[in-house]
Structures are given as C-alpha cells and as structure tokens.
Tab-separated table of C-alpha atoms in Angstrom:
chain	number	residue	atom	x	y	z
W	3	MET	CA	47.117	-50.798	20.862
W	4	VAL	CA	44.176	-52.432	19.106
W	5	ASP	CA	44.809	-55.549	17.069
W	6	PHE	CA	42.894	-54.775	13.861
W	7	HIS	CA	43.995	-58.035	12.242
W	8	HIS	CA	42.539	-60.097	15.081
W	9	SER	CA	39.197	-58.169	15.037
W	10	SER	CA	38.731	-58.632	11.260
W	11	ASP	CA	39.337	-62.391	11.604
W	12	SER	CA	36.707	-62.699	14.342
W	13	GLU	CA	34.128	-60.828	12.250
W	14	ALA	CA	34.777	-63.109	9.261
W	15	LEU	CA	34.294	-66.187	11.477
W	16	ASP	CA	30.991	-64.829	12.802
W	17	SER	CA	29.653	-64.173	9.277
W	18	ASP	CA	30.669	-67.679	8.172
W	19	GLU	CA	28.849	-69.239	11.094
W	20	GLU	CA	25.698	-67.265	10.295
W	21	LEU	CA	25.808	-68.393	6.649
W	22	GLN	CA	26.293	-72.043	7.661
W	23	LYS	CA	23.314	-71.804	10.025
W	24	ALA	CA	21.113	-70.224	7.349
W	25	PHE	CA	22.144	-72.901	4.826
W	26	ALA	CA	21.255	-75.664	7.277
W	27	GLU	CA	17.799	-74.111	7.783
W	28	GLY	CA	17.231	-73.817	4.016
W	29	ARG	CA	17.111	-70.020	3.933
W	30	LEU	CA	19.758	-69.603	1.198
W	31	LYS	CA	19.068	-69.525	-2.519
W	32	SER	CA	20.328	-72.410	-4.687
W	33	THR	CA	21.809	-70.098	-7.324
W	34	GLY	CA	25.292	-70.230	-5.839
W	35	LEU	CA	24.953	-66.813	-4.200
W	36	ASN	CA	25.033	-66.564	-0.453
W	37	VAL	CA	21.889	-64.346	-0.190
W	38	GLU	CA	19.436	-64.914	2.654
W	39	VAL	CA	15.791	-65.252	1.563
W	40	ALA	CA	13.102	-63.689	3.776
W	41	PRO	CA	10.240	-66.037	4.693
W	42	PRO	CA	6.838	-65.274	3.065
W	43	LYS	CA	4.516	-63.026	5.066
W	44	GLN	CA	1.525	-64.791	6.566
W	45	PHE	CA	-1.779	-62.852	6.703
W	46	ILE	CA	-3.955	-63.655	9.693
W	47	ASN	CA	-7.749	-63.268	9.423
W	48	ASN	CA	-8.837	-63.826	13.002
W	49	VAL	CA	-12.594	-63.274	12.700
W	50	SER	CA	-13.456	-64.524	16.171
W	51	GLY	CA	-10.799	-62.327	17.779
W	52	MET	CA	-12.054	-59.246	15.959
W	53	LYS	CA	-15.644	-59.945	16.996
W	54	GLN	CA	-14.516	-60.344	20.572
W	55	LYS	CA	-12.656	-57.023	20.484
W	56	LEU	CA	-15.720	-55.366	18.954
W	57	GLU	CA	-17.893	-56.606	21.810
W	58	GLU	CA	-15.386	-55.187	24.301
W	59	ILE	CA	-15.354	-51.678	22.822
W	60	GLU	CA	-19.033	-51.579	21.896
W	61	GLN	CA	-21.212	-49.346	24.087
W	62	SER	CA	-24.929	-49.859	24.425
W	63	LEU	CA	-25.983	-46.217	24.020
W	64	ASP	CA	-29.326	-44.840	22.938
W	65	TRP	CA	-29.746	-43.608	19.357
W	66	THR	CA	-30.027	-39.991	20.524
W	67	GLU	CA	-26.470	-40.283	21.811
W	68	ARG	CA	-25.120	-41.982	18.680
W	69	LEU	CA	-27.178	-40.329	15.879
W	70	ASP	CA	-25.970	-42.885	13.336
W	71	LEU	CA	-28.030	-43.636	10.237
W	72	THR	CA	-27.824	-46.207	7.486
W	73	ASN	CA	-29.912	-45.209	4.476
W	74	ASP	CA	-29.905	-44.845	0.693
W	75	PRO	CA	-29.145	-41.490	-0.932
W	76	ALA	CA	-31.937	-39.094	-1.775
W	77	PRO	CA	-33.500	-39.382	-5.264
W	78	PRO	CA	-31.901	-37.263	-7.978
W	79	PRO	CA	-33.395	-33.801	-8.653
W	80	GLY	CA	-36.326	-33.789	-11.053
W	81	GLY	CA	-37.492	-37.261	-10.005
W	82	GLY	CA	-36.763	-40.421	-11.901
W	83	THR	CA	-34.579	-43.339	-11.028
W	84	GLU	CA	-30.886	-43.201	-10.337
W	85	PRO	CA	-28.745	-44.701	-13.121
W	86	THR	CA	-26.708	-47.671	-12.001
W	87	GLU	CA	-23.001	-46.936	-11.995
W	88	GLU	CA	-20.074	-49.199	-11.409
W	89	GLY	CA	-17.809	-48.641	-8.435
W	90	ASP	CA	-14.736	-47.755	-10.513
W	91	GLU	CA	-16.699	-45.301	-12.679
W	92	LEU	CA	-18.113	-43.517	-9.631
W	93	ALA	CA	-14.732	-43.489	-7.893
W	94	ASN	CA	-12.989	-41.899	-10.877
W	95	ASN	CA	-15.655	-39.200	-11.483
W	96	ASP	CA	-15.187	-36.461	-8.870
W	97	PHE	CA	-18.375	-34.575	-9.712
W	98	LYS	CA	-20.645	-37.638	-9.491
W	99	ARG	CA	-18.960	-38.812	-6.314
W	100	GLU	CA	-19.419	-35.435	-4.576
W	101	LEU	CA	-23.031	-35.349	-5.760
W	102	ARG	CA	-23.597	-38.798	-4.244
W	103	PHE	CA	-22.159	-37.594	-0.923
W	104	TYR	CA	-24.438	-34.538	-1.003
W	105	ARG	CA	-27.590	-36.625	-1.649
W	106	GLN	CA	-26.582	-39.149	0.990
W	107	ALA	CA	-26.205	-36.349	3.578
W	108	GLN	CA	-29.520	-34.805	2.466
W	109	ALA	CA	-31.428	-38.078	2.954
W	110	SER	CA	-29.729	-38.625	6.331
W	111	VAL	CA	-30.769	-35.166	7.553
W	112	LEU	CA	-34.396	-35.676	6.571
W	113	ILE	CA	-34.586	-39.088	8.271
W	114	GLY	CA	-32.743	-37.897	11.357
W	115	LEU	CA	-35.016	-34.854	11.823
W	116	SER	CA	-38.137	-37.002	11.569
W	117	GLN	CA	-36.812	-39.426	14.184
W	118	LEU	CA	-35.856	-36.588	16.524
W	119	HIS	CA	-39.346	-35.073	16.187
W	120	LYS	CA	-40.907	-38.466	17.001
W	121	LYS	CA	-38.861	-38.603	20.214
W	122	GLY	CA	-39.948	-35.053	21.106
W	123	ILE	CA	-36.493	-33.505	20.773
W	124	LYS	CA	-36.419	-29.885	19.582
W	125	THR	CA	-34.202	-29.177	16.602
W	126	LYS	CA	-34.471	-25.351	16.411
W	127	ARG	CA	-32.848	-22.849	18.708
W	128	PRO	CA	-35.329	-20.765	20.730
W	129	GLU	CA	-35.425	-17.005	20.185
W	130	ASP	CA	-34.367	-16.231	23.762
W	131	TYR	CA	-31.448	-18.651	23.640
W	132	PHE	CA	-28.325	-17.319	25.346
W	133	ALA	CA	-24.997	-19.061	24.839
W	134	GLU	CA	-21.907	-18.152	26.798
W	135	MET	CA	-18.995	-17.063	24.644
W	136	ALA	CA	-16.028	-19.374	24.415
W	137	LYS	CA	-13.626	-16.460	24.977
W	138	SER	CA	-13.814	-13.988	27.850
W	139	ASP	CA	-14.482	-10.265	27.467
W	140	VAL	CA	-10.920	-9.472	28.560
W	141	HIS	CA	-9.536	-11.627	25.760
W	142	MET	CA	-11.845	-10.049	23.161
W	143	LYS	CA	-10.844	-6.593	24.391
W	144	LYS	CA	-7.195	-7.469	23.791
W	145	VAL	CA	-8.089	-8.732	20.303
W	146	ARG	CA	-9.900	-5.474	19.485
W	147	GLU	CA	-6.972	-3.406	20.780
W	148	LYS	CA	-4.585	-5.454	18.642
W	149	LEU	CA	-6.744	-4.943	15.539
W	150	LEU	CA	-6.992	-1.189	16.193
W	151	GLU	CA	-3.228	-1.009	16.674
W	152	LYS	CA	-2.656	-2.773	13.346
W	153	GLN	CA	-5.099	-0.429	11.608
W	154	GLN	CA	-3.398	2.612	13.160
W	155	ASN	CA	0.013	1.360	12.029
W	156	ILE	CA	-1.291	0.929	8.480
W	157	GLU	CA	-2.700	4.488	8.499
W	158	ASN	CA	0.580	5.881	9.867
W	159	ARG	CA	2.549	4.081	7.139
W	160	ASP	CA	0.219	5.491	4.480
W	161	LYS	CA	0.600	9.021	5.881
W	162	ALA	CA	4.390	8.699	5.997
W	163	ARG	CA	4.450	7.416	2.410
W	164	LYS	CA	2.293	10.352	1.242
W	165	LEU	CA	4.560	12.824	3.081
W	166	ARG	CA	7.629	11.314	1.412
W	167	GLU	CA	5.970	11.622	-1.980
W	168	LEU	CA	5.008	15.255	-1.259
W	169	ARG	CA	8.577	16.034	-0.186
W	170	LYS	CA	9.920	14.493	-3.377
W	171	TYR	CA	7.411	16.487	-5.423
W	172	GLY	CA	8.271	19.708	-3.545
W	173	LYS	CA	12.012	19.179	-4.114
W	174	LYS	CA	11.358	18.532	-7.791
W	175	VAL	CA	9.305	21.735	-8.109
W	176	GLN	CA	11.982	23.688	-6.261
W	177	GLN	CA	14.686	22.316	-8.549
W	178	ASP	CA	12.600	23.200	-11.609
W	179	VAL	CA	12.168	26.779	-10.342
W	180	LEU	CA	15.902	27.140	-9.621
W	181	GLN	CA	16.803	25.742	-13.036
W	182	LYS	CA	14.352	28.138	-14.679
W	183	ARG	CA	15.877	31.100	-12.811
W	184	GLN	CA	19.401	30.025	-13.749
W	185	LYS	CA	18.347	29.662	-17.377
W	186	GLU	CA	16.786	33.154	-17.381
W	187	LYS	CA	19.912	34.552	-15.735
W	188	ARG	CA	22.170	32.971	-18.390
W	189	GLU	CA	19.950	34.308	-21.167
W	190	MET	CA	19.995	37.823	-19.667
W	191	LEU	CA	23.812	37.762	-19.291
W	192	GLU	CA	24.222	36.535	-22.866
W	193	ALA	CA	21.860	39.259	-24.097
W	194	VAL	CA	23.836	41.918	-22.186
W	195	LYS	CA	27.150	40.621	-23.643
W	196	LYS	CA	25.764	40.687	-27.170
W	197	PHE	CA	24.400	44.202	-26.604
W	198	ARG	CA	27.838	45.366	-25.420
W	199	LYS	CA	29.530	43.873	-28.473
W	200	GLY	CA	27.013	45.558	-30.761
W	201	GLN	CA	25.393	42.312	-31.901
W	202	LYS	CA	22.024	43.540	-30.598
W	203	ASN	CA	20.363	46.951	-30.868
W	204	LYS	CA	18.050	46.517	-27.864
W	205	LEU	CA	17.438	44.286	-24.868
W	206	ASP	CA	14.304	42.219	-25.269
W	207	PHE	CA	13.773	41.397	-21.615
W	208	LEU	CA	13.748	45.095	-20.705
W	209	GLU	CA	11.038	45.746	-23.277
W	210	GLU	CA	9.017	42.823	-21.946
W	211	LYS	CA	9.382	44.197	-18.427
W	212	ASP	CA	8.348	47.678	-19.564
W	213	ASN	CA	5.349	46.250	-21.381
W	214	LYS	CA	4.297	44.350	-18.267
W	215	ASN	CA	4.645	47.478	-16.130
W	216	LYS	CA	2.740	49.476	-18.730
W	217	ASP	CA	-0.073	46.945	-18.766
W	218	LYS	CA	-0.238	47.012	-14.992
W	219	GLY	CA	-0.300	50.811	-15.014
W	220	GLN	CA	-3.098	50.884	-17.593
W	221	LYS	CA	-5.156	48.423	-15.554
W	222	LYS	CA	-4.582	50.496	-12.448
W	223	ASP	CA	-5.606	53.717	-14.247
W	224	LYS	CA	-8.776	52.037	-15.443
W	225	GLN	CA	-9.585	50.887	-11.934
W	226	ASP	CA	-8.885	54.379	-10.553
W	227	LYS	CA	-11.155	55.936	-13.165
W	228	LEU	CA	-13.915	53.511	-12.299
W	229	HIS	CA	-13.720	54.399	-8.594
W	230	GLN	CA	-13.418	58.213	-9.085
W	231	PRO	CA	-16.141	60.445	-7.599
W	232	ASN	CA	-18.415	62.573	-9.793
W	233	LYS	CA	-17.483	66.054	-11.126
W	234	LYS	CA	-19.358	67.967	-8.404
W	235	ARG	CA	-17.545	66.059	-5.667
W	236	GLN	CA	-14.196	66.605	-7.395
W	237	TYR	CA	-14.822	70.373	-7.626
W	238	LYS	CA	-15.712	70.633	-3.938
W	239	ASN	CA	-12.666	68.546	-2.979
W	240	GLN	CA	-10.478	70.869	-5.036
W	241	LYS	CA	-12.013	73.993	-3.451
W	242	TYR	CA	-12.503	72.937	0.161
W	243	GLY	CA	-10.301	69.867	0.489
W	244	PHE	CA	-11.369	66.272	0.718
W	245	GLY	CA	-11.459	66.095	4.501
W	246	GLY	CA	-10.271	63.087	6.416
W	247	GLN	CA	-7.233	62.545	8.582
W	248	LYS	CA	-4.386	65.066	8.228
W	249	LYS	CA	-1.838	63.365	10.483
W	250	ARG	CA	0.617	60.882	9.028
W	251	SER	CA	-0.311	62.056	5.548
W	252	LYS	CA	3.349	62.157	4.419
W	253	LEU	CA	4.221	58.606	5.395
W	254	ASN	CA	5.559	56.371	2.668
W	255	THR	CA	3.295	53.803	1.129
W	256	LYS	CA	3.941	50.796	-1.060
W	257	GLN	CA	3.292	52.847	-4.183
W	258	SER	CA	5.455	55.790	-3.110
W	259	SER	CA	8.333	53.495	-2.160
W	260	ALA	CA	8.201	51.731	-5.536
W	261	ASP	CA	7.972	55.016	-7.450
W	262	MET	CA	11.442	55.730	-8.966
W	263	SER	CA	10.364	58.446	-11.412
W	264	SER	CA	12.258	61.220	-9.531
W	265	PHE	CA	15.457	59.184	-9.202
W	266	ASN	CA	18.454	60.707	-11.009
W	267	ILE	CA	21.550	58.535	-11.315
W	268	LYS	CA	23.845	61.564	-11.786
W	269	VAL	CA	22.665	63.222	-8.570
W	270	ASN	CA	21.877	60.306	-6.273
W	271	GLN	CA	24.634	57.859	-7.268
W	272	GLY	CA	27.614	60.073	-6.379
W	273	ARG	CA	30.224	58.782	-3.919
W	274	PRO	CA	33.275	60.416	-2.330
W	275	GLY	CA	36.359	59.902	-4.470
W	276	PHE	CA	34.235	58.896	-7.440
W	277	ASN	CA	35.205	60.437	-10.776
W	278	LYS	CA	32.035	62.204	-11.930
W	279	SER	CA	33.467	62.827	-15.362
W	280	LYS	CA	33.539	59.075	-16.020
W	281	LYS	CA	30.291	57.896	-17.547
W	282	VAL	CA	28.558	54.853	-16.011
W	283	SER	CA	26.339	53.008	-18.418
W	284	CYS	CA	23.055	51.420	-17.464
W	285	ILE	CA	24.335	48.171	-18.923
W	286	ASP	CA	27.082	47.970	-16.266
W	287	ILE	CA	24.575	48.565	-13.480
W	288	LEU	CA	22.248	45.979	-14.993
W	289	SER	CA	25.090	43.437	-15.214
W	290	VAL	CA	25.915	43.925	-11.539
W	291	TYR	CA	22.230	43.529	-10.637
W	292	ILE	CA	21.957	40.286	-12.634
W	293	MET	CA	25.097	38.841	-11.042
W	294	LYS	CA	23.610	39.448	-7.585
W	295	LEU	CA	20.502	37.414	-8.442
C-alpha cells in the first residue's frame, strides 16, 4: 500500500525549501505573499556578432546572379513632384501604399533592363525558342482523359435528368387523359340514368356524335365530288364498265367494315333461348357498352 500521508508531507517540505531559497536570493515580493518574481528580460544588441555572421553567409556573386536594385520609385503619372507623406499616413492608406509598390517595381524594371542591355544580355525570348514541358506527354494524356471523363459524366447526368422529367411529364399527361375519360364516362352514365328516369328527353352526347359523323360524311362527299370524273367518262363507265382489276373486288375494306347501315338488331342479335317477345332498348345496350369502356 502507498502511504499518501507520507508523500504529502514530503511535497510540502520540498515547496518550503524552494520558497526559503527564493527568499534568500531576493526573488520574492515584499507584500507578504509568497509569489516568485521573474527576473527582467535583458535585450542583447551584439552588433559585432551580427556583422561577423553576415560576412560568413555573404556570397560574392556578380550582379547578374543577384539582380538586386536599390532605387527611388518612379515619378507619379502626369509629371510633377511626389508629395511628402509621413510613414504612418502611408502605412494606413492601402491605395497609396500599393501605388508606391507599383511605382517602385516600375522604376526597378526600367533600371534593371538598361543594365542588362549594357552587359549584352538579351531580355526577349527568340521566336524559335523551344522550352521542354514540365509534365510529360503521358501525364497530359491522362489529364485530358480525366477531363473528358468528367465532361461525359456531366452530359450523362443531364440526359438522365431530362429523361426523368420527360417520364414525369408523360405520366402526368397519361393521368390527365385517364381522368378525362373517367369524367366523360361518369357524365355519360349520369345522362343515361336521367334519360331512363324521364328527367331528359334526349341524350346530348349521341347528338354530338351524330353531328361529328355527319360533318365527316359531308366532308367526304365533298372530296368525292371534287375527285369525280367528267360526265362523258361516267357514261362510258356505266355502259362498258370502269375496267381495272376484277379479282378480290368483294373483299372488305375499312369503309365497308365500319358501315353498319344494314345492321338490324331484331335479326342479327337473336340468341338461342332468348325471348324475342321481350323488347331490348338501345339504352340498355348503350349502358353495357359504356360500362365496358
């Protein structure tokens, strides 16, 4: 077992010894509080040591290797003299400070170019200059493939988004058509019920359908009249026939199949075991037809 009482006593003795040592050295405040005072920091300005270190790191290189310049900034635009400004005013004005940097760089470039021309060093790139690329052709090929892949992915996402929108639009149109058909079916059934109960004398949708068929028939008659041959040709066709192919002349066509003028419900609707004396109304047949829609 650890003797906690003994360890706490030893720590207290150590702290007391440290305080007594600090008091003997004069590092404690005289306010009655046992607080150690840090000694003041001494700043060393070793000029000779810094000059010695500068001589060690200094390299005696030609100016063309260093390209360092010490010059005044270029004159302000428009000529004239530069207004004298204090250091704090220039430091706190960002625009004037950046303008000073720009003019300083401009003057340095002009002086540096003139010195380079004096030493016979060319400052413009020749027209037939060829510089090797920092990256290899294999690396640039991979970069191009990556960019094309990203572009293809973007195009695929756009196409998929357009297809989803078209599907949504198609479903909406389909739902609208189905709702319209169901609405028409309900209206027809309600009209048939009212007609059965005697609340209506006629069915409006049948008249509309007949009018549409009549309009179609009139348009067709007009078209047939426009394309009819002249009277002489009609007379010869009536006397000698109109010629042409005789085989397969009795085959059904779209018009003959849709023609129900010769249909008789009393003759063609009979079934074995069906009571012929019982009358079947057209309204019942129409109701069955609507329910099958």
